[in-house]
CSV table of N, CA and C in Angstrom, one decimal:
chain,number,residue,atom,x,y,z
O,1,UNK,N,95.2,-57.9,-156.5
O,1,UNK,CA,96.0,-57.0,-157.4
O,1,UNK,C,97.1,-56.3,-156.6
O,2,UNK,N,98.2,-55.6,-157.5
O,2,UNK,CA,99.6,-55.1,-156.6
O,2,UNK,C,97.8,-53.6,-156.2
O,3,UNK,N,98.2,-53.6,-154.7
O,3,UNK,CA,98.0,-52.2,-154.3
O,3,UNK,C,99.0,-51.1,-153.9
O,4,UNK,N,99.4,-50.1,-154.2
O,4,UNK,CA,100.4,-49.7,-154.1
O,4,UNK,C,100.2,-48.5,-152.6
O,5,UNK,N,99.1,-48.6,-151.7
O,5,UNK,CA,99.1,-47.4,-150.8
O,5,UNK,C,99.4,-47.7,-149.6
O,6,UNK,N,99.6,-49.8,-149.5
O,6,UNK,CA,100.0,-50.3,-148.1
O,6,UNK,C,99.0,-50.9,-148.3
O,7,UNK,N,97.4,-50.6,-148.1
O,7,UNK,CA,96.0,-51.1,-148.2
O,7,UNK,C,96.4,-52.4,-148.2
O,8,UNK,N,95.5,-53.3,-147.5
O,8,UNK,CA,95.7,-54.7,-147.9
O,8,UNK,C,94.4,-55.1,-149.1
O,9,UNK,N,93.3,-54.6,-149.0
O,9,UNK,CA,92.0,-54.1,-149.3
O,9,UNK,C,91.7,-52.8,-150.1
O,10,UNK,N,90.7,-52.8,-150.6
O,10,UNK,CA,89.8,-51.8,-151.0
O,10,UNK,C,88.4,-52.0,-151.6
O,11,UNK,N,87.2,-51.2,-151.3
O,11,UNK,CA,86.1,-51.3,-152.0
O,11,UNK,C,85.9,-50.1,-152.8
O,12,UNK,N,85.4,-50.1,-153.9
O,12,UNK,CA,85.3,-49.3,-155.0
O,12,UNK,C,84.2,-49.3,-155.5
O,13,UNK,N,83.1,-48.0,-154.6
O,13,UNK,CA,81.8,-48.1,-154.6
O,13,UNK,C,81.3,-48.1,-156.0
O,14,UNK,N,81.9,-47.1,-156.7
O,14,UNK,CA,81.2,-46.4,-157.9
O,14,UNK,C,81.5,-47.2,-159.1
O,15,UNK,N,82.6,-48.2,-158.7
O,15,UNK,CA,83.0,-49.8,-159.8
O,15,UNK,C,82.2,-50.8,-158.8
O,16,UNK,N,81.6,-50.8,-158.1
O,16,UNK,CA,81.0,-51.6,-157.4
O,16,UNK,C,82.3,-53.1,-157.5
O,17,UNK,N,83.7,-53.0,-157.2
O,17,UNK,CA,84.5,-53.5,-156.5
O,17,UNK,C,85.5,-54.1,-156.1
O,18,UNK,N,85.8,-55.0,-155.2
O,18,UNK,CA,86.4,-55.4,-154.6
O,18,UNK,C,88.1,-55.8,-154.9
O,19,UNK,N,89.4,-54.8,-154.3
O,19,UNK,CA,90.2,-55.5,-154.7
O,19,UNK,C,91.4,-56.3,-153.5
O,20,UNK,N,91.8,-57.6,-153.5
O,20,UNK,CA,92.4,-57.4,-152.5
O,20,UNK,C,93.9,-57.4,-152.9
O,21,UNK,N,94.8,-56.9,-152.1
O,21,UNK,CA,96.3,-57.0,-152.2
O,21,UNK,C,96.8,-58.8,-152.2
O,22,UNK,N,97.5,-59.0,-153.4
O,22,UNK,CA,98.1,-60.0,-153.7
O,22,UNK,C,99.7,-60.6,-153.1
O,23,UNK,N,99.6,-61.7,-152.6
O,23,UNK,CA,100.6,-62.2,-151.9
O,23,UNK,C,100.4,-62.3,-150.4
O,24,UNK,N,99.5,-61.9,-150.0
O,24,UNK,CA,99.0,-62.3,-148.6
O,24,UNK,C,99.1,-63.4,-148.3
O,25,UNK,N,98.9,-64.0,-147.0
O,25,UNK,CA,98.8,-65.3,-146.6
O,25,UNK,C,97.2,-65.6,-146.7
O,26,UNK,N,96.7,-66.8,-146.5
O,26,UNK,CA,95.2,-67.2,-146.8
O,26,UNK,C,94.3,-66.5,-146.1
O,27,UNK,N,94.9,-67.2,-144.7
O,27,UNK,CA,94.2,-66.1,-143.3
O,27,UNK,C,94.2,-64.9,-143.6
O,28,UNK,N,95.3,-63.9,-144.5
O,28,UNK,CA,94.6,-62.7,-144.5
O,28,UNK,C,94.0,-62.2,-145.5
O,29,UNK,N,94.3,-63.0,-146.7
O,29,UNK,CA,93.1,-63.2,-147.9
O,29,UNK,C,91.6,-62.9,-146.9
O,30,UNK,N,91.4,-63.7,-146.6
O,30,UNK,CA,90.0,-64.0,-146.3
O,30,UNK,C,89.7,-63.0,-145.2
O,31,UNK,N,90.3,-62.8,-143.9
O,31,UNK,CA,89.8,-61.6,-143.2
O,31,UNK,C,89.6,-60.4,-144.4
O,32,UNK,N,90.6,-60.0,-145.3
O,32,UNK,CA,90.6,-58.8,-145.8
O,32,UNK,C,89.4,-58.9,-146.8
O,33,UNK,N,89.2,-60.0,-147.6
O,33,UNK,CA,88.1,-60.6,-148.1
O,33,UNK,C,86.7,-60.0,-147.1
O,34,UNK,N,86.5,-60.4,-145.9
O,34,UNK,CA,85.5,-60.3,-145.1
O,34,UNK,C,85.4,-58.7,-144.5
O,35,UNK,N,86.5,-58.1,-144.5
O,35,UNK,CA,86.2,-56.8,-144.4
O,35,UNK,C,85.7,-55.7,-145.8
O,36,UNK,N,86.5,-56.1,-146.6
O,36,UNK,CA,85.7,-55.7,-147.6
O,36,UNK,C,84.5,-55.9,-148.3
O,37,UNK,N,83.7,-57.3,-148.1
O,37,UNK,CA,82.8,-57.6,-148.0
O,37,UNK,C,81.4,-56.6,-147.1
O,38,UNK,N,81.9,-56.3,-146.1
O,38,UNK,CA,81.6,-55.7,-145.2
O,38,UNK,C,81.0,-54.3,-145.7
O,39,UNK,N,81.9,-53.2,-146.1
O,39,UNK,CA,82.1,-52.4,-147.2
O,39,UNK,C,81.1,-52.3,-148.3
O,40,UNK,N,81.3,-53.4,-148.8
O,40,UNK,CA,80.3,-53.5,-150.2
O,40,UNK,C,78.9,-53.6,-149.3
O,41,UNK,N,79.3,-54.5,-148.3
O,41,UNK,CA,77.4,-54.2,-148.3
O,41,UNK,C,76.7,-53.9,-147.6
O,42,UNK,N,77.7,-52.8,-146.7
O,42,UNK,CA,76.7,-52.0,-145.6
O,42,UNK,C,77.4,-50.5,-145.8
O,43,UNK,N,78.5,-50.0,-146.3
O,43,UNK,CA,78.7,-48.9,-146.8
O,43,UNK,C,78.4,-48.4,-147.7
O,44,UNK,N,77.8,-48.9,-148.4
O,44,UNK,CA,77.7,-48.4,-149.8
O,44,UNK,C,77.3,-47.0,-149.9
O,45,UNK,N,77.2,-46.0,-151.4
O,45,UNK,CA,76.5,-44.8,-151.1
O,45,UNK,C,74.9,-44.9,-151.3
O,46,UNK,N,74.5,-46.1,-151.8
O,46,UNK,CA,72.7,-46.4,-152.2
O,46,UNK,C,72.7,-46.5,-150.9
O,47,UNK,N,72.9,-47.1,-149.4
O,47,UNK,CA,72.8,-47.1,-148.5
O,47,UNK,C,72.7,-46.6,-147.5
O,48,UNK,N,73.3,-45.5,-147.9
O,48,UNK,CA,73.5,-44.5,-146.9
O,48,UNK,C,72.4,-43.4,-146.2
O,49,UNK,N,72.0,-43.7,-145.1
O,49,UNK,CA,71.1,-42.7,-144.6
O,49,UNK,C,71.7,-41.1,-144.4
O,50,UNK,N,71.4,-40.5,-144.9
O,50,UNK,CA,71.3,-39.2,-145.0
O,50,UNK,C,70.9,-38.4,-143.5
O,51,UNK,N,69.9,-38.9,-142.7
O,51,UNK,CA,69.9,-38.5,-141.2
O,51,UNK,C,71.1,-38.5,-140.9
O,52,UNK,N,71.8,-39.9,-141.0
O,52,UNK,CA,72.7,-40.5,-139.8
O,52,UNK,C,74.0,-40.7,-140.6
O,53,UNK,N,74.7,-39.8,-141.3
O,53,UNK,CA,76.0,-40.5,-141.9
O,53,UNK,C,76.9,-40.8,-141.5
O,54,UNK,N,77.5,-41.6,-141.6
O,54,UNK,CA,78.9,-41.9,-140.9
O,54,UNK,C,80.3,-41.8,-141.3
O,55,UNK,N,80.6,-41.8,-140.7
O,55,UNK,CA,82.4,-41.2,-141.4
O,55,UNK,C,83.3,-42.5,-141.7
O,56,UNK,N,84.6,-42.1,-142.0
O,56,UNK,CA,85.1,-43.3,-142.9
O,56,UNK,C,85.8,-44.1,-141.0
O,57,UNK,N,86.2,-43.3,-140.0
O,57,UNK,CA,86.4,-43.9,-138.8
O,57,UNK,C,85.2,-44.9,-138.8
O,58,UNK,N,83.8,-44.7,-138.5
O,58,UNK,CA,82.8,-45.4,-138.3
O,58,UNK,C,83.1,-47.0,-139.5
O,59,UNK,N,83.1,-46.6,-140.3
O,59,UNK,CA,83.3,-47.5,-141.8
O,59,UNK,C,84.2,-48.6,-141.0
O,60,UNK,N,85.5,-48.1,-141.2
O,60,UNK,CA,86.3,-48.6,-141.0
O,60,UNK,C,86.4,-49.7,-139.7
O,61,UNK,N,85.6,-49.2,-138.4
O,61,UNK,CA,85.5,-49.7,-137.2
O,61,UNK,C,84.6,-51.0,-137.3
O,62,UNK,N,83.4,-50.7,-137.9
O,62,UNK,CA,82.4,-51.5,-138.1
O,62,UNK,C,82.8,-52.7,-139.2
O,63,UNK,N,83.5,-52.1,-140.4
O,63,UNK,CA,84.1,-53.2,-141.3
O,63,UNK,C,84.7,-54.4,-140.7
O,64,UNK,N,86.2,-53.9,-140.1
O,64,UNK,CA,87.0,-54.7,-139.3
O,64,UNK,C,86.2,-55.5,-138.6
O,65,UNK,N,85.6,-55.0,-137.2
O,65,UNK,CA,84.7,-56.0,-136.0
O,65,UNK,C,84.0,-56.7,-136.7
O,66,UNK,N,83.3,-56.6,-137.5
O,66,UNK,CA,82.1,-57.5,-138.9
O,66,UNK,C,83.5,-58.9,-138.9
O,67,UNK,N,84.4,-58.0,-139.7
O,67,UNK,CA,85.2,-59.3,-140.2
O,67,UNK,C,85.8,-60.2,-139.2
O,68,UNK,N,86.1,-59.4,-138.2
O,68,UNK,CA,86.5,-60.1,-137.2
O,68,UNK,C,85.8,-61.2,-136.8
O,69,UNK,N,84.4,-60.6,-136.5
O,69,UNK,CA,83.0,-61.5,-135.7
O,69,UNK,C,83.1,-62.6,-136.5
O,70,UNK,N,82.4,-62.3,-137.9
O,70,UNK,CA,82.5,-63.7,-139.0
O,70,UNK,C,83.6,-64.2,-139.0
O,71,UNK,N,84.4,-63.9,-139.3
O,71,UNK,CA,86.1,-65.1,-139.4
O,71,UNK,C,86.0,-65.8,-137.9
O,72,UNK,N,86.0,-65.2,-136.9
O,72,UNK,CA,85.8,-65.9,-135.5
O,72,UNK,C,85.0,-67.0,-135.4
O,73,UNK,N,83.4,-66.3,-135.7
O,73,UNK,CA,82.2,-67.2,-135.7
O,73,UNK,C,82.0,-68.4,-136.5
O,74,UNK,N,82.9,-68.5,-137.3
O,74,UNK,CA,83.1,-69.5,-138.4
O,74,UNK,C,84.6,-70.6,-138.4
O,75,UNK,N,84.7,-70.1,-137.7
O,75,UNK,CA,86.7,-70.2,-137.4
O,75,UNK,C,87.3,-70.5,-138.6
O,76,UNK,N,87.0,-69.6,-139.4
O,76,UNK,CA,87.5,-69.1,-140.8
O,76,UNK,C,89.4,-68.6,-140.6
O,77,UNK,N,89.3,-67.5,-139.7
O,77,UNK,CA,90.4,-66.9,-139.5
O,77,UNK,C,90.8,-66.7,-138.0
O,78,UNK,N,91.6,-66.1,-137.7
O,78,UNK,CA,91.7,-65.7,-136.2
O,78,UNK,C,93.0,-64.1,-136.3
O,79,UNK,N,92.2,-63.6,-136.4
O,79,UNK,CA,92.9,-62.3,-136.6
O,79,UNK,C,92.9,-60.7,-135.4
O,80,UNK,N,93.0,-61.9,-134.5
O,80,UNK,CA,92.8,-60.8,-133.2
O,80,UNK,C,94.3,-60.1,-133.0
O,81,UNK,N,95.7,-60.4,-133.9
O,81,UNK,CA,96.7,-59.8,-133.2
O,81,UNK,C,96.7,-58.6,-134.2
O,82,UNK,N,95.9,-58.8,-135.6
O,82,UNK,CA,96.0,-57.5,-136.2
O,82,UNK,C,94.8,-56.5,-136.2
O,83,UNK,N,93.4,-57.1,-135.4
O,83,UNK,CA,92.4,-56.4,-135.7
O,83,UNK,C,92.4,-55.6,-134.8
O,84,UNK,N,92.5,-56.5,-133.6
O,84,UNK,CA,92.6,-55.5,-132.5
O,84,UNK,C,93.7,-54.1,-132.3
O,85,UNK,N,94.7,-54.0,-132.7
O,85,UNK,CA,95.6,-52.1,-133.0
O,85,UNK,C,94.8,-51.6,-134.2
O,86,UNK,N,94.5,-52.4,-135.3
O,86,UNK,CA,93.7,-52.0,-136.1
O,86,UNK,C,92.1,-51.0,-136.0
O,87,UNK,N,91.7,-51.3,-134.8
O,87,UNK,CA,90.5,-51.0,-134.4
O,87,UNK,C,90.7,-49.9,-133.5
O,88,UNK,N,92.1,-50.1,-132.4
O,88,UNK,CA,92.0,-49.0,-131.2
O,88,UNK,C,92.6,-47.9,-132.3
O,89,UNK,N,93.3,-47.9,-133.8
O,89,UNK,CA,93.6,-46.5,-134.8
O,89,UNK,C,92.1,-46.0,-134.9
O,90,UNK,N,91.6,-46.8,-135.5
O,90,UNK,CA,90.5,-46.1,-136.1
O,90,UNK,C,88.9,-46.0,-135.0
O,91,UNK,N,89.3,-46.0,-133.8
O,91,UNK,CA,87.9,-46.2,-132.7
O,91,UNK,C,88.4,-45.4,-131.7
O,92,UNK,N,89.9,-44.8,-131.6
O,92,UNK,CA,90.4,-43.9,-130.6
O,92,UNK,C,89.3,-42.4,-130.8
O,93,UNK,N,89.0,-42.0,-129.9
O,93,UNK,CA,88.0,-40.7,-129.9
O,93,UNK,C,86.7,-40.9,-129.9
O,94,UNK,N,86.2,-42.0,-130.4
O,94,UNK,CA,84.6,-41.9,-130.1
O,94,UNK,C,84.0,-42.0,-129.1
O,95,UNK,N,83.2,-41.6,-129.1
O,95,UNK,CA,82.2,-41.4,-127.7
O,95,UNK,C,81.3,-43.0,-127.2
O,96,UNK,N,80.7,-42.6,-126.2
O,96,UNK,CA,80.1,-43.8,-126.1
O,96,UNK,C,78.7,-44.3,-126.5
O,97,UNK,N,78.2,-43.3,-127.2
O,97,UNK,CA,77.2,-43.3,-127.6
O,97,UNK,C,77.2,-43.5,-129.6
O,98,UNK,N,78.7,-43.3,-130.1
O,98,UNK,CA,79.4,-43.3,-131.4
O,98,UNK,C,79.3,-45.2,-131.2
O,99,UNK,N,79.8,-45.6,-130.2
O,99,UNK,CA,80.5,-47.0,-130.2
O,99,UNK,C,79.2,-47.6,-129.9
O,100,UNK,N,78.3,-47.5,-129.1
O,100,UNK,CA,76.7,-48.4,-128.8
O,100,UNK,C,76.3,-48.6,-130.6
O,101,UNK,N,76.2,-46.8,-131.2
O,101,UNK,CA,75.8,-47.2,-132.8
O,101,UNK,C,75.9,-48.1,-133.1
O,102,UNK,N,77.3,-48.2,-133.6
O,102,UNK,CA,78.3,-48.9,-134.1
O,102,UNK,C,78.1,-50.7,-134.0
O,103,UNK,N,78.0,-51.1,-132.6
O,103,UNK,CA,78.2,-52.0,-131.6
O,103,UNK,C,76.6,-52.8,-132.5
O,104,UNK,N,76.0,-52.1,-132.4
O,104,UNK,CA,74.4,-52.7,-133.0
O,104,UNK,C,74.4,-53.0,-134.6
O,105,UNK,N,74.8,-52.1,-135.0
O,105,UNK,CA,75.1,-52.4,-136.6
O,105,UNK,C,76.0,-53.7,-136.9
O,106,UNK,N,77.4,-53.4,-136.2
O,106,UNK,CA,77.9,-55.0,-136.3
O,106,UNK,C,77.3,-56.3,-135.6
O,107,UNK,N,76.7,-56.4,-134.8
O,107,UNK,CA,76.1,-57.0,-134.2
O,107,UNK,C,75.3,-57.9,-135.2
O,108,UNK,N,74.6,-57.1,-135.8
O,108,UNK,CA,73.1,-57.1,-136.9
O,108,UNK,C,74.0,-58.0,-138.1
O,109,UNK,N,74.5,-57.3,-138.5
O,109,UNK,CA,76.0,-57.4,-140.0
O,109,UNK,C,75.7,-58.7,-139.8
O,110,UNK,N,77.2,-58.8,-138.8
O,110,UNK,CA,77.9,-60.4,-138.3
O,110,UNK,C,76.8,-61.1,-138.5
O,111,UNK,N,75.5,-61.3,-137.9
O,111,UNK,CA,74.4,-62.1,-137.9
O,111,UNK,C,74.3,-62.1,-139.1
O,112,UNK,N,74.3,-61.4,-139.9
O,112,UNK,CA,73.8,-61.6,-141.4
O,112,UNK,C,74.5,-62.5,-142.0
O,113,UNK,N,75.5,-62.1,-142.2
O,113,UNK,CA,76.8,-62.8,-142.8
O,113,UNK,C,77.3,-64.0,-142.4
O,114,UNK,N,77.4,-64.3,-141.1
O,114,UNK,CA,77.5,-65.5,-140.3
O,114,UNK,C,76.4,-66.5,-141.1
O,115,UNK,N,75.1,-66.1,-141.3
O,115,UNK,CA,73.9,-67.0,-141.6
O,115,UNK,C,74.0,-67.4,-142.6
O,116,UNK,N,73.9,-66.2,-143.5
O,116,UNK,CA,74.3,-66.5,-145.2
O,116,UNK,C,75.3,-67.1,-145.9
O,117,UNK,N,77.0,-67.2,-144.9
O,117,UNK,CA,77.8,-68.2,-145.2
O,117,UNK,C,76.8,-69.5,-144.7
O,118,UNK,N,76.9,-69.5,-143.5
O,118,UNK,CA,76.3,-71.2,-143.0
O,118,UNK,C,75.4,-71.5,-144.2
O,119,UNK,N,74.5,-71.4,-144.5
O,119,UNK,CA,73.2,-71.5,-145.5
O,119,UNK,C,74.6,-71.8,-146.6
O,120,UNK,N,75.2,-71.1,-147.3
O,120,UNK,CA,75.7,-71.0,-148.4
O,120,UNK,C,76.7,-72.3,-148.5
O,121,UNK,N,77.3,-72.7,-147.5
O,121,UNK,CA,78.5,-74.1,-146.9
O,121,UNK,C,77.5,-74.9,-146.7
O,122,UNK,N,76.3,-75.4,-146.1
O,122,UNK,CA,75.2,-76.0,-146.2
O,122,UNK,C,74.8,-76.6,-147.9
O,123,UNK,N,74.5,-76.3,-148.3
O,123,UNK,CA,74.1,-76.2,-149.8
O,123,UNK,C,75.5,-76.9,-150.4
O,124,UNK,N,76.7,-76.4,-150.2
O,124,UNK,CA,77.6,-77.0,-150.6
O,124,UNK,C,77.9,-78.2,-150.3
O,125,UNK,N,78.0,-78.4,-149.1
O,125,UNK,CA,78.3,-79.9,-148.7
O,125,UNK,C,76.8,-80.8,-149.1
O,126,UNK,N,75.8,-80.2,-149.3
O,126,UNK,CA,74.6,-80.9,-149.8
O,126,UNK,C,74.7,-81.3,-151.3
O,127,UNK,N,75.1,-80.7,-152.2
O,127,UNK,CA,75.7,-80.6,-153.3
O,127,UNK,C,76.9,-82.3,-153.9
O,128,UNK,N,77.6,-81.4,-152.7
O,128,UNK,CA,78.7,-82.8,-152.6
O,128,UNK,C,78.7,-84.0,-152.4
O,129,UNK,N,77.6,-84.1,-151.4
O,129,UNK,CA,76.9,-85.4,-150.6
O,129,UNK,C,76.3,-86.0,-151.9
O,130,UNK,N,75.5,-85.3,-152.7
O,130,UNK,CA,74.4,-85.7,-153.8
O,130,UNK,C,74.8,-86.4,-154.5
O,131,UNK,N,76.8,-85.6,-155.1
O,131,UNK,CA,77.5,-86.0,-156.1
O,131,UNK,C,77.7,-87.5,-156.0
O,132,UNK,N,78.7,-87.4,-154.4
O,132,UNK,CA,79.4,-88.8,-154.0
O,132,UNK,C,78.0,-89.7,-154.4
O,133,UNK,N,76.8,-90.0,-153.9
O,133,UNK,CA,75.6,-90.5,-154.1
O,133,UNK,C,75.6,-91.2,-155.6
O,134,UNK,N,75.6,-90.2,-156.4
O,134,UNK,CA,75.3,-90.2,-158.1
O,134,UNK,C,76.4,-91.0,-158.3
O,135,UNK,N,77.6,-90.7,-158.1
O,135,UNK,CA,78.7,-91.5,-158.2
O,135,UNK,C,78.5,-93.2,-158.0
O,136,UNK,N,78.5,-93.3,-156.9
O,136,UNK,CA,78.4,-94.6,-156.5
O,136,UNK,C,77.4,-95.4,-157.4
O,137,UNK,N,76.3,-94.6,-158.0
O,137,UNK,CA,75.4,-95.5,-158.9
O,137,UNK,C,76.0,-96.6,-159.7
């Protein structure tokens, strides 16, 4: 959709979602895609522990890295010339014990999502394989 605030992204907890800015290039469809992904399903407010909240800096730090990790781990995208200034805005001032949090949560994420694509592209090309098969009958 047109977003009108710069945002390339946004998640929209309480509509549970996702919009991204239209006219982008694919590569950043899909990073922005994978950050907001990110958002829906580790930010959310059903999610949120009440001990440990996090601020929208944290959000934002851990979104990005997630997206980064996955588009990398996948070689989906390669968005290290915007993620990286993107990350030192919103990661300037935390401590080191803010960034370890952080560092484990995406860590954990990436693994999730990395897995759940593969499994999910698996099934696909299995799918496909099946078709070509049926076809040739």
């Amino acid at each position: 959709e047109d977003i009108e605030s710069g945002a390339k992204g946004y998640y929209h907890d309480g509509e549970k979602r996702i919009a991204i800015k239209s006219g982008m290039s694919q590569a950043q469809t899909i990073k922005t895609l994978l950050h907001e992904v990110s958002h829906a399903t580790y930010h959310t407010r059903d999610k949120a522990d009440p001990e440990r909240p996090i601020d929208r800096r944290h959000k934002e730090t851990e979104a990005e890295s997630i997206a980064f990790c996955v588009g990398s781990a996948l070689s989906i995208v390669d968005s290290g010339d915007y993620t990286f200034p993107y990350l030192a805005s919103w990661a300037s001032g935390k401590d080191t014990k803010e960034l370890k949090d952080s560092l484990e949560r995406i860590r954990s994420a990436s693994d999730e999502m990395i897995t759940a694509i593969d499994h999910s592209l698996q099934k696909q090309a299995n799918r496909e394989k099946q078709k070509s098969r049926d076809e040739g009958r």
